[in-house]
Coordinates of C-alpha atoms in Angstrom, one line a residue:
M1 CA 15.2 40.0 -64.7
Q2 CA 13.2 43.4 -65.0
H3 CA 13.3 45.2 -68.2
S4 CA 13.2 48.8 -68.9
A5 CA 11.1 50.6 -71.2
D6 CA 12.8 49.8 -74.5
G7 CA 12.9 45.8 -73.6
Q8 CA 16.2 45.3 -72.2
P9 CA 17.6 44.2 -69.1
D10 CA 18.3 46.7 -66.3
G11 CA 19.8 44.1 -64.2
T12 CA 17.4 43.9 -61.2
A13 CA 16.3 40.4 -60.0
T14 CA 12.6 39.3 -59.3
V15 CA 12.4 36.1 -56.6
E16 CA 8.5 34.5 -57.7
F17 CA 7.2 33.4 -54.2
P18 CA 4.6 30.5 -54.3
R19 CA 1.2 31.2 -55.3
P20 CA -0.5 32.3 -51.8
G21 CA -2.9 29.4 -52.0
F22 CA -0.5 27.0 -51.4
L23 CA 1.8 28.2 -48.7
A24 CA -2.0 29.3 -47.1
S25 CA -2.6 25.2 -46.9
V26 CA 0.6 24.6 -45.5
F27 CA 0.2 26.9 -43.0
R28 CA -3.4 25.4 -42.2
D29 CA -2.6 22.1 -42.2
L30 CA 0.1 23.2 -39.5
G31 CA -2.2 25.3 -37.3
A32 CA -0.9 28.7 -38.0
D33 CA -3.2 31.2 -39.2
P34 CA -2.1 32.5 -42.8
G35 CA -1.5 36.2 -43.6
P36 CA -2.9 37.8 -46.6
D37 CA 0.2 37.0 -48.7
G38 CA 0.3 33.1 -47.6
A39 CA 2.7 34.1 -44.6
E40 CA 2.1 33.5 -41.2
V41 CA 0.5 36.3 -38.9
A42 CA 2.5 36.9 -35.5
E43 CA 1.7 38.3 -32.8
D44 CA 3.7 41.6 -33.4
G45 CA 1.6 41.7 -36.6
G46 CA 4.6 40.6 -39.1
G47 CA 5.0 37.6 -41.0
L48 CA 7.5 34.0 -40.2
P49 CA 9.8 34.6 -39.6
G50 CA 9.8 37.0 -36.4
P51 CA 12.4 40.3 -35.8
G52 CA 15.5 39.1 -35.2
A53 CA 15.4 35.8 -36.8
D54 CA 17.4 34.7 -39.5
I55 CA 15.4 35.3 -42.9
P56 CA 15.7 32.0 -45.3
S57 CA 16.4 33.2 -49.0
D58 CA 14.2 30.5 -50.0
P59 CA 10.6 30.4 -48.9
E60 CA 9.8 26.9 -48.9
E61 CA 13.1 26.4 -46.9
A62 CA 10.8 29.1 -44.1
V63 CA 8.2 26.6 -44.4
A64 CA 10.5 23.7 -44.5
A65 CA 12.0 25.1 -41.3
H66 CA 8.6 26.1 -39.9
A67 CA 7.3 22.7 -40.5
R68 CA 10.4 21.1 -38.4
A69 CA 9.4 22.9 -35.9
A70 CA 5.6 22.5 -35.4
A71 CA 6.5 18.7 -35.5
L72 CA 9.8 19.0 -32.6
T73 CA 7.3 20.9 -30.4
H74 CA 4.6 18.5 -30.9
H75 CA 7.1 15.5 -30.1
R76 CA 7.5 17.6 -26.7
T77 CA 4.5 17.8 -25.7
L78 CA 3.7 14.1 -26.2
T79 CA 6.3 13.4 -24.3
V80 CA 4.7 15.6 -21.4
Q81 CA 1.0 14.0 -22.0
A82 CA 3.4 11.0 -21.3
E83 CA 4.2 12.0 -18.4
H84 CA 1.0 13.2 -16.9
D85 CA -0.9 10.0 -18.6
R86 CA 1.7 8.4 -16.1
L87 CA 1.2 10.5 -13.0
A88 CA -2.7 9.2 -13.4
D89 CA -2.0 5.9 -13.5
L90 CA 0.2 5.9 -10.4
L91 CA -2.8 7.9 -9.1
R92 CA -5.5 4.9 -10.0
R93 CA -3.3 2.2 -8.5
A94 CA -2.0 3.5 -5.9
A95 CA -5.8 3.6 -4.9
L96 CA -6.3 0.1 -5.6
P97 CA -7.9 -2.1 -2.8
V98 CA -5.3 -3.8 -0.2
S99 CA -5.2 -7.5 0.2
A100 CA -5.0 -8.6 4.0
M101 CA -2.3 -10.5 4.9
D102 CA -2.4 -11.8 8.2
F103 CA -1.1 -15.0 9.3
E104 CA -4.2 -17.3 7.8
S105 CA -2.9 -15.6 4.2
Q106 CA 0.1 -17.0 4.7
L107 CA -0.4 -20.1 6.0
R108 CA 1.6 -23.1 3.0
R109 CA -0.2 -26.1 2.1
Y110 CA 1.7 -29.4 0.6
E111 CA 0.5 -30.4 -1.9
P112 CA 2.0 -34.1 -3.2
R113 CA 2.9 -34.5 -6.8
P114 CA 3.1 -38.2 -7.8
Y115 CA 6.1 -39.9 -9.9
L116 CA 6.2 -39.6 -13.7
A117 CA 9.3 -40.1 -14.2
D118 CA 8.8 -43.9 -15.7
G119 CA 5.3 -43.8 -16.5
P120 CA 2.6 -45.6 -14.4
E121 CA 2.9 -47.5 -11.9
T122 CA 1.7 -50.9 -14.9
G123 CA 5.0 -49.3 -16.8
G124 CA 2.3 -47.7 -19.6
E125 CA 0.7 -50.7 -20.7
A126 CA -2.8 -51.8 -18.6
E127 CA -3.6 -55.4 -17.6
P128 CA -5.3 -58.2 -19.8
R129 CA -9.0 -57.7 -19.5
W130 CA -10.7 -61.3 -19.8
E131 CA -13.5 -59.4 -21.5
D132 CA -10.5 -58.7 -24.5
F133 CA -11.0 -62.4 -25.2
A134 CA -13.5 -64.3 -24.5
P135 CA -14.9 -65.2 -27.8
A136 CA -18.9 -64.4 -28.7
E137 CA -21.8 -66.4 -27.9
P138 CA -22.9 -68.8 -30.4
P139 CA -26.4 -67.5 -32.4
V140 CA -29.8 -68.4 -30.6
A141 CA -31.4 -71.0 -33.0
D142 CA -34.4 -71.5 -31.0
P143 CA -35.3 -68.2 -28.5
D144 CA -37.7 -70.5 -26.7
G145 CA -34.8 -73.1 -25.8
A146 CA -32.4 -73.5 -22.6
P147 CA -29.2 -71.1 -22.1
A148 CA -27.5 -74.0 -21.0
R149 CA -28.0 -76.2 -24.8
R150 CA -26.2 -72.9 -26.2
L151 CA -23.0 -73.8 -23.8
L152 CA -23.2 -76.9 -25.0
D153 CA -22.3 -76.0 -28.6
S154 CA -18.9 -78.0 -29.3
G155 CA -17.9 -75.1 -31.2
Y156 CA -18.0 -72.4 -28.9
Q157 CA -16.9 -74.5 -26.3
R158 CA -12.9 -74.8 -28.2
E159 CA -13.3 -71.3 -28.8
L160 CA -13.9 -70.8 -25.0
A161 CA -11.2 -73.0 -24.1
G162 CA -8.1 -71.3 -26.9
A163 CA -9.8 -67.7 -25.3
R164 CA -9.2 -68.8 -21.8
L165 CA -5.3 -69.9 -22.4
A166 CA -4.8 -66.6 -25.2
H167 CA -5.6 -64.6 -22.0
Q168 CA -3.5 -67.0 -19.5
R169 CA -0.6 -66.4 -21.8
A170 CA -1.0 -62.8 -21.8
L171 CA -1.6 -62.1 -18.2
R172 CA 2.1 -64.2 -17.5
E173 CA 3.7 -62.0 -20.0
W174 CA 2.3 -58.5 -18.7
R175 CA 3.2 -59.8 -15.6
T176 CA 7.0 -60.8 -16.7
R177 CA 7.2 -57.8 -18.5
R178 CA 6.2 -55.5 -15.1
A179 CA 8.5 -57.5 -12.7
E180 CA 11.1 -56.8 -15.9
A181 CA 10.9 -53.1 -15.5
V182 CA 11.4 -52.7 -11.4
S183 CA 14.9 -51.9 -12.3
P184 CA 17.5 -50.8 -9.4
A185 CA 17.8 -47.9 -11.4
A186 CA 13.8 -47.3 -11.4
D187 CA 14.1 -48.1 -7.4
E188 CA 16.9 -45.5 -6.9
S189 CA 14.5 -42.8 -8.8
R190 CA 11.5 -43.3 -6.9
R191 CA 13.5 -43.4 -3.6
A192 CA 14.9 -40.2 -4.9
H193 CA 11.2 -38.6 -5.4
E194 CA 9.5 -39.9 -2.4
A195 CA 12.6 -38.5 0.1
A196 CA 12.2 -35.1 -2.0
E197 CA 8.6 -35.1 -1.7
E198 CA 9.2 -35.7 2.5
A199 CA 11.6 -32.9 1.7
R200 CA 9.1 -30.6 0.6
A201 CA 6.1 -31.3 3.7
R202 CA 8.3 -30.9 6.0
A203 CA 9.7 -27.6 4.8
V204 CA 5.3 -26.4 4.7
R205 CA 5.2 -28.3 8.3
E206 CA 8.3 -27.0 9.7
Y207 CA 7.2 -23.6 8.0
N208 CA 3.3 -23.1 9.5
E209 CA 5.0 -24.2 12.9
S210 CA 7.7 -20.9 12.9
L211 CA 3.8 -18.9 11.4
E212 CA 2.1 -20.3 14.6
E213 CA 5.3 -19.7 17.0
C214 CA 5.2 -16.0 14.9
R215 CA 1.5 -15.8 16.0
R216 CA 1.8 -16.5 19.0
A217 CA 4.5 -13.6 19.9
Y218 CA 2.3 -11.6 17.9
R219 CA -0.5 -11.8 20.7
L220 CA 1.6 -10.9 23.5
A221 CA 2.5 -8.3 21.6
E222 CA 6.3 -8.8 21.8
P223 CA 8.0 -5.6 19.3
A224 CA 9.9 -8.2 16.7
A225 CA 6.9 -10.0 16.1
V226 CA 4.7 -7.3 15.3
E227 CA 7.2 -5.9 13.3
S228 CA 7.5 -8.3 11.1
L229 CA 3.7 -8.7 10.3
L230 CA 3.5 -5.2 9.9
E231 CA 6.1 -5.0 7.2
R232 CA 4.8 -7.7 5.7
A233 CA 1.5 -5.9 4.9
L234 CA 3.4 -3.2 3.8
A235 CA 5.6 -4.3 1.6
A236 CA 2.7 -6.9 0.4
A237 CA 0.7 -3.1 -0.4
E238 CA 3.5 -2.5 -2.2
T239 CA 2.9 -4.4 -5.5
A240 CA 0.5 -2.2 -7.3
T241 CA 3.0 -0.1 -7.6
Q242 CA 6.3 -1.7 -7.7
D243 CA 7.7 1.1 -10.4
L244 CA 7.0 3.6 -7.3
P245 CA 9.6 2.8 -4.6
A246 CA 8.0 3.8 -1.7
P247 CA 9.4 1.6 0.9
C248 CA 7.5 1.4 4.6
R249 CA 9.3 0.5 8.2
A250 CA 7.4 0.2 11.2
V251 CA 8.4 0.3 15.1
F252 CA 5.9 -1.3 17.5
R253 CA 5.8 0.5 21.2
P254 CA 5.0 -1.6 23.9
L255 CA 4.1 0.8 26.3
T256 CA 1.5 2.2 23.9
R257 CA 0.6 -0.6 21.9
T258 CA 1.2 1.9 19.0
A259 CA 2.7 1.4 15.8
V260 CA 5.3 4.1 14.4
L261 CA 5.4 4.0 10.5
D262 CA 7.7 5.9 8.6
L263 CA 6.6 6.7 4.7
D264 CA 9.6 7.4 2.0
L265 CA 7.8 9.5 0.1
P266 CA 8.1 9.7 -4.0
P267 CA 10.7 12.3 -5.4
L268 CA 9.2 15.8 -6.4
D269 CA 10.2 15.4 -9.9
L270 CA 7.7 12.5 -10.6
V271 CA 5.3 15.3 -10.9
P272 CA 5.5 17.0 -14.7
S273 CA 6.3 20.6 -14.0
L274 CA 4.6 21.6 -17.8
S275 CA 1.3 21.2 -18.7
G276 CA 3.3 21.1 -22.8
Y277 CA 5.5 22.8 -25.4
R278 CA 4.5 26.1 -28.2
L279 CA 5.9 27.4 -31.0
A280 CA 7.1 31.0 -30.1
P281 CA 6.1 33.0 -33.1
D282 CA 9.6 33.4 -34.5
G283 CA 10.0 30.2 -34.4
D284 CA 11.6 28.9 -30.9
I285 CA 10.0 26.3 -28.7
L286 CA 8.9 27.7 -25.6
P287 CA 7.8 25.6 -22.6
V288 CA 4.4 26.3 -20.7
P289 CA 5.0 25.8 -17.3
R290 CA 2.1 24.8 -15.2
P291 CA 0.9 26.7 -12.4
P292 CA 2.9 25.9 -9.3
A293 CA -0.6 25.3 -6.9
D294 CA -1.6 22.7 -9.0
R295 CA 2.2 20.9 -9.2
A296 CA 1.8 21.2 -5.4
T297 CA -1.9 19.7 -5.3
D298 CA -1.0 16.6 -7.5
Y299 CA 1.8 16.0 -5.8
L300 CA 0.0 15.5 -2.4
R301 CA -3.0 13.4 -3.7
L302 CA -0.5 10.7 -4.5
V303 CA 1.6 11.7 -0.7
A304 CA -2.0 11.2 0.4
R305 CA -3.2 7.6 -2.1
L306 CA 0.3 6.1 -0.2
A307 CA -0.5 7.2 3.3
L308 CA -4.1 6.0 3.7
R309 CA -2.5 2.8 1.7
A310 CA 0.3 2.0 4.5
L311 CA -2.8 2.6 7.3
Q312 CA -5.1 0.5 6.0
A313 CA -2.7 -2.3 5.4
A314 CA -1.6 -2.3 9.4
D315 CA -5.2 -2.1 10.1
A316 CA -6.3 -4.6 7.9
V317 CA -3.1 -7.2 9.6
D318 CA -4.3 -6.1 12.9
T319 CA -6.6 -8.6 12.8
D320 CA -6.6 -9.9 16.6
E321 CA -6.4 -5.9 17.8
I322 CA -2.9 -5.6 19.0
L323 CA -2.5 -2.1 18.0
A324 CA -4.3 0.7 20.4
G325 CA -3.1 3.0 17.5
V326 CA -1.0 3.9 14.6
V327 CA 1.4 6.8 13.7
L328 CA 2.4 7.8 10.0
N329 CA 5.0 10.5 8.9
G330 CA 5.6 10.7 5.2
W331 CA 9.4 12.0 4.6
L332 CA 11.6 13.2 1.7
R333 CA 14.8 12.1 1.7
E334 CA 16.5 14.3 -0.8
P335 CA 19.8 13.4 -2.2
G336 CA 22.7 16.2 -0.5
A337 CA 19.9 17.0 2.3
A338 CA 21.1 16.9 6.0
E339 CA 18.3 15.5 6.9
P340 CA 15.4 14.1 5.9
L341 CA 11.7 15.9 5.5
C342 CA 8.1 15.3 7.4
L343 CA 6.0 16.4 4.4
V344 CA 2.9 14.3 6.4
S345 CA 2.3 12.7 9.9
V346 CA -0.8 11.1 10.9
D347 CA -1.7 10.2 14.4
A348 CA -4.9 7.7 14.6
D349 CA -6.6 5.5 17.1
R350 CA -7.9 2.4 16.4
D351 CA -11.6 4.0 16.7
A352 CA -10.1 6.5 14.1
L353 CA -9.3 3.8 11.1
A354 CA -12.3 2.1 11.9
R355 CA -14.4 5.3 11.3
T356 CA -12.9 5.8 8.4
R357 CA -13.0 4.4 4.3
L358 CA -9.0 4.8 4.1
L359 CA -9.1 4.4 0.6
P360 CA -11.5 5.8 -1.9
P361 CA -13.0 4.0 -4.9
A362 CA -11.3 3.1 -7.6
T363 CA -12.6 5.9 -10.1
P364 CA -11.3 6.7 -13.5
Y365 CA -9.3 9.6 -13.8
E366 CA -11.2 10.8 -17.0
E367 CA -10.0 13.9 -18.9
R368 CA -12.2 16.8 -18.5
D369 CA -12.6 20.4 -20.6
D370 CA -13.0 22.5 -17.5
E371 CA -10.5 20.4 -14.8
G372 CA -8.3 18.4 -16.6
V373 CA -7.6 14.7 -15.6
Y374 CA -7.0 16.3 -11.9
A375 CA -9.3 17.3 -9.3
D376 CA -8.8 20.0 -7.0
A377 CA -7.3 19.2 -3.5
E378 CA -10.1 20.1 -2.3
Q379 CA -12.7 18.6 -4.1
D380 CA -9.7 14.9 -4.0
E381 CA -11.4 12.3 -1.3
A382 CA -8.3 10.5 -0.3
L383 CA -7.1 14.4 0.9
V384 CA -10.5 14.7 2.4
R385 CA -10.0 11.3 4.1
L386 CA -6.8 12.1 5.9
R387 CA -7.7 15.3 6.4
Q388 CA -11.0 14.1 8.9
L389 CA -7.9 11.7 10.6
G390 CA -6.1 15.1 12.0
A391 CA -3.4 14.5 9.5
A392 CA -0.7 17.9 9.5
V393 CA 0.0 18.4 5.7
T394 CA 1.9 20.4 4.2
P395 CA 1.2 23.2 2.1
D396 CA 3.8 23.4 -0.8
P397 CA 6.5 20.8 -0.8
Y398 CA 8.3 22.6 -3.5
A399 CA 9.3 25.2 -1.2
R400 CA 10.3 22.2 1.3
T401 CA 7.8 23.3 4.1
G402 CA 7.9 21.2 6.2
V403 CA 5.4 19.8 9.0
Q404 CA 6.1 18.7 12.9
P405 CA 5.9 14.8 13.1
A406 CA 3.4 13.9 14.8
A407 CA 6.1 11.2 17.2
R408 CA 9.4 9.6 16.2
A409 CA 10.4 6.2 17.3
S410 CA 14.3 6.4 17.7
A411 CA 15.5 6.0 21.2
A412 CA 14.5 2.1 22.6
V413 CA 12.9 3.6 25.9
P414 CA 10.4 6.3 25.0
A415 CA 9.6 9.4 26.7
A416 CA 7.1 11.9 27.2
P417 CA 8.6 14.0 24.1
D418 CA 8.2 10.9 21.3
L419 CA 4.8 10.1 22.4
S420 CA 2.3 11.4 20.6
A421 CA -1.1 13.4 21.5
N422 CA -2.9 9.9 21.0
E423 CA -0.2 7.9 22.4
F424 CA -0.1 10.3 25.5
A425 CA -4.1 9.9 26.0
Q426 CA -3.5 6.1 25.8
L427 CA -0.9 6.0 28.8
V428 CA -2.5 7.8 30.8
R429 CA -5.7 6.2 30.4
D430 CA -3.8 2.8 30.6
L431 CA -2.3 3.7 33.9
L432 CA -5.4 5.3 35.3
T433 CA -7.6 2.5 34.2
R434 CA -5.6 -0.2 36.2
G435 CA -5.5 2.0 39.0
G436 CA -8.7 1.6 39.9
L437 CA -10.8 4.5 37.6
A438 CA -13.2 3.2 35.0
E439 CA -15.7 5.3 32.4
W440 CA -13.3 7.4 30.8
S441 CA -14.3 10.3 29.1
V442 CA -11.7 12.2 27.5
R443 CA -13.2 16.4 27.5
L444 CA -10.0 18.0 25.8
R445 CA -6.8 16.9 24.0
G446 CA -4.6 18.1 22.5
P447 CA -0.5 17.9 21.9
A448 CA 0.5 18.9 25.0
G449 CA -1.9 17.0 27.4
L450 CA -5.7 16.1 28.3
V451 CA -8.8 16.7 30.4
A452 CA -10.8 13.5 31.4
T453 CA -13.3 12.8 33.3
A454 CA -13.5 9.2 35.6
E455 CA -15.5 6.9 37.5
G456 CA -13.1 5.3 40.6
V457 CA -14.6 1.5 41.4
P458 CA -15.8 1.4 44.6
G459 CA -13.4 0.1 47.3
S460 CA -10.9 0.6 45.3
A461 CA -7.5 3.0 45.7
L462 CA -9.0 5.8 43.3
P463 CA -13.4 5.7 44.3
G464 CA -15.8 8.1 43.3
R465 CA -15.9 11.2 40.3
W466 CA -12.5 12.0 39.4
V467 CA -11.2 15.2 37.0
V468 CA -7.8 14.1 35.3
W469 CA -5.8 16.7 34.0
A470 CA -2.6 15.1 32.6
S471 CA 0.4 16.8 30.6
R472 CA 4.0 16.2 29.9
G473 CA 6.3 19.4 29.3
A474 CA 9.4 20.5 30.9
E475 CA 7.7 23.6 33.2
P476 CA 7.1 22.9 36.8
V477 CA 3.0 22.8 37.2
T478 CA 2.1 26.2 38.9
A479 CA -0.4 27.0 41.6
A480 CA -2.7 28.7 38.9
E481 CA -3.1 25.4 37.4
I482 CA -3.7 23.7 40.8
T483 CA -6.7 26.1 41.4
T484 CA -7.6 25.8 37.4
L485 CA -8.3 21.9 38.4
A486 CA -9.9 22.5 42.2
E487 CA -12.8 24.7 39.9
A488 CA -13.3 21.9 37.0
V489 CA -13.4 19.7 40.0
E490 CA -16.6 22.0 41.1
E491 CA -17.5 22.5 38.2
E492 CA -18.3 18.8 37.1
S493 CA -19.4 18.2 40.4
A494 CA -16.6 15.6 41.0
E495 CA -15.2 14.7 44.7
R496 CA -11.9 14.8 43.7
G497 CA -9.5 16.0 40.9
L498 CA -5.9 14.7 39.7
R499 CA -3.0 16.9 38.2
L500 CA -0.5 14.4 36.4
T501 CA 2.8 15.6 34.6
T502 CA 5.7 13.9 33.6
G503 CA 7.8 16.9 34.6
R504 CA 7.6 18.5 38.1
F505 CA 5.7 20.9 40.6
G506 CA 6.3 23.9 41.5
E507 CA 7.1 25.1 45.4
E508 CA 4.1 26.8 45.2
A509 CA 1.6 24.5 43.7
L510 CA 3.0 22.1 46.5
D511 CA 2.1 24.3 49.0
L512 CA -1.1 25.1 47.4
T513 CA -2.8 21.4 47.7
A514 CA -1.2 21.6 51.2
D515 CA -3.9 23.3 52.4
E516 CA -7.6 22.3 54.1
G517 CA -9.8 23.8 50.6
H518 CA -7.1 21.8 48.4
R519 CA -6.6 18.9 49.9
H520 CA -8.7 16.7 47.2
I521 CA -6.4 17.5 44.4
H522 CA -4.0 14.6 44.0
L523 CA -0.4 15.3 42.7
I524 CA 1.1 12.3 40.6
D525 CA 5.0 14.0 38.9
G526 CA 7.7 12.2 36.5
E527 CA 8.7 9.9 39.4
G528 CA 5.3 8.6 39.8
V529 CA 4.5 8.2 36.2
R530 CA 7.4 6.2 35.9
E531 CA 6.2 3.9 39.1
L532 CA 3.0 3.3 37.4
A533 CA 4.6 2.5 34.4
R534 CA 6.7 -0.3 35.7
T535 CA 3.8 -1.7 38.3
H536 CA 1.0 -1.1 36.1
L537 CA 2.1 -2.6 33.1
G538 CA 5.8 -4.1 33.5
L539 CA 7.4 -1.4 31.3
P540 CA 10.1 0.7 31.2
F541 CA 9.2 5.2 30.3
A542 CA 11.5 7.8 30.8
A543 CA 9.1 10.7 31.7
G544 CA 10.7 13.3 30.7
R545 CA 14.4 14.7 29.4

C-alpha cells in the first residue's frame, strides 16, 4: 500500500516486479532481446505481450507463457526439419546404383542339406580304434639289442593278447549298437528327408528350366517375356526406397522394339512446404513458408532421380540388346482427379542411354550456409542428365502444369500418333533398310518426322543415293513439299528422293510427281507403310487414325 505524507495508507496498491536482471536472463535464454526494464522489445517497440494480447496480471505468468510458446515453436520447427531430413535421405537413396536383374542373376542353385535327425551316421559314437587299446611297448634294456627280443617278452605278450580281446569286444558292441540304432522310425525319417531334398532339387531345376524358356522367348522379342523381365528389374530397383511407393509398369512394342514405361510419381505433399515456425511479438506461432520455386525444384530433383533409376534398370537388364529405345512417362495420380497428369517424359534410344551416365554419384547432402541441403535446379546433376536425354519436364508441378507424353502404350496395334519421335524414326529406318537402303544418316528429326540420306545397295530395288523425307500426320502432303524434296535431292547430289507419309498425298502432289522433272521423287502413303510393315517386319501397324 502507498502512504501519504502523514504516514497513512491512501488506498492504492503497488505491484513489485522482479529485478530487471532476472527477466533479462530469462529472455536471453529464450533467444529474445530484453528491453531496458527486462521486458522483450517487440517489433513495434512495445514489450511483451504485444498490442491486442491478453496482458497477464502476473509478470511471472507472462514469462511462463512466453517460454511455453517458444518451446512449442521449437518443437514444430524440429518436426519440419525432420521432414527435410527425410527428403534429403530419399534423394540420396534414390540415386544409389541399381543391381542388375538379368537372367544369370535370377538362376537358383541347389545345395543339399545333411540329414541330422538322429546325429551322425554312426549314432554319434566313433568306431573303436586299435590305437586306443594297444599296450605300451616294454622299455628298452639294451639299445643295441634286436627289436625281436623285446617282442618276445612274456609280460608284453600277455598285455597284447588282452588288448586284442578288449578291442574285438568293443568293436562287436559298437556294431551291435549301430545296428540297433537303425530303427523303422529312423528309416522313415531318413526317407522323408531324402524325399524333401529331391523335391527341393526338382523345384530348382524346374525354375531354372522355366527361366531358360523365358530367356529364349526374350531373345525372340516376345512381348510377355520382355515385359516380365523389365518389371522384375524395375521392382528390384525400388528396394532402396521401399518407404516411397513409385511403381513402374512396362509395355513392349515389337514393331519398334521400344519399351514404354509408366512411372507413378510420389505425391506433391512429400516435399515440405515450410522452412519452420517463428514466434510473433504478440505470442502467436506463425509458419514460415518456403519459396514456391524452391519447393518445386526439390520435387523435380526427386522425380529426376526416380526417372533415371528406372531408365538405368531397363538398360542394365537388356544384356541381349533387344530394346532399340525406352520411353518413360512420369504420372501424377491424385485422388479426385479425372485423369493422371504427365509431369516428365523421356524418349531415348539405345545410343543415348549408352552415352549418358544415368545416375549421379552418391554424394552426401551436407548442409551449407548459402544453399542449405538442396542445390539449384540448374546445378542438380540428375536434372541436368535428364534434360541431356531430351526430356520434357514440367516447369511447376504445384501449378499442375503437365507435359505432352512422348508416346502412349494403350492400343494393342500401335498407330503412328502413338509412337514417339525416336520410335517413328526407328520404324522408318527398319522398313527402308530391309528394303535395300543402307548407310542411314539422319539429318533432321522431330515429333512430326525426319529427313535422312541413305545409300541403296547396288542391284537392290532402291539403288543409288536417296534423300528420305518421312512424316506422320492427318494433313495431306502438298505439291510444295514435293518441290522442297526435289530441291534437297539436288543439294545433296542424290539420285532419287522418297516422300513417305502415314497419311495421304494431295491431288496436286500426285500430279507433280507424274511430270518428267519430278519422276525421280517416289511416294509411299499410309497404306504402303502398312504393307511394308507386314512384309518386312511381319507385324501389324495402323498408319493413321
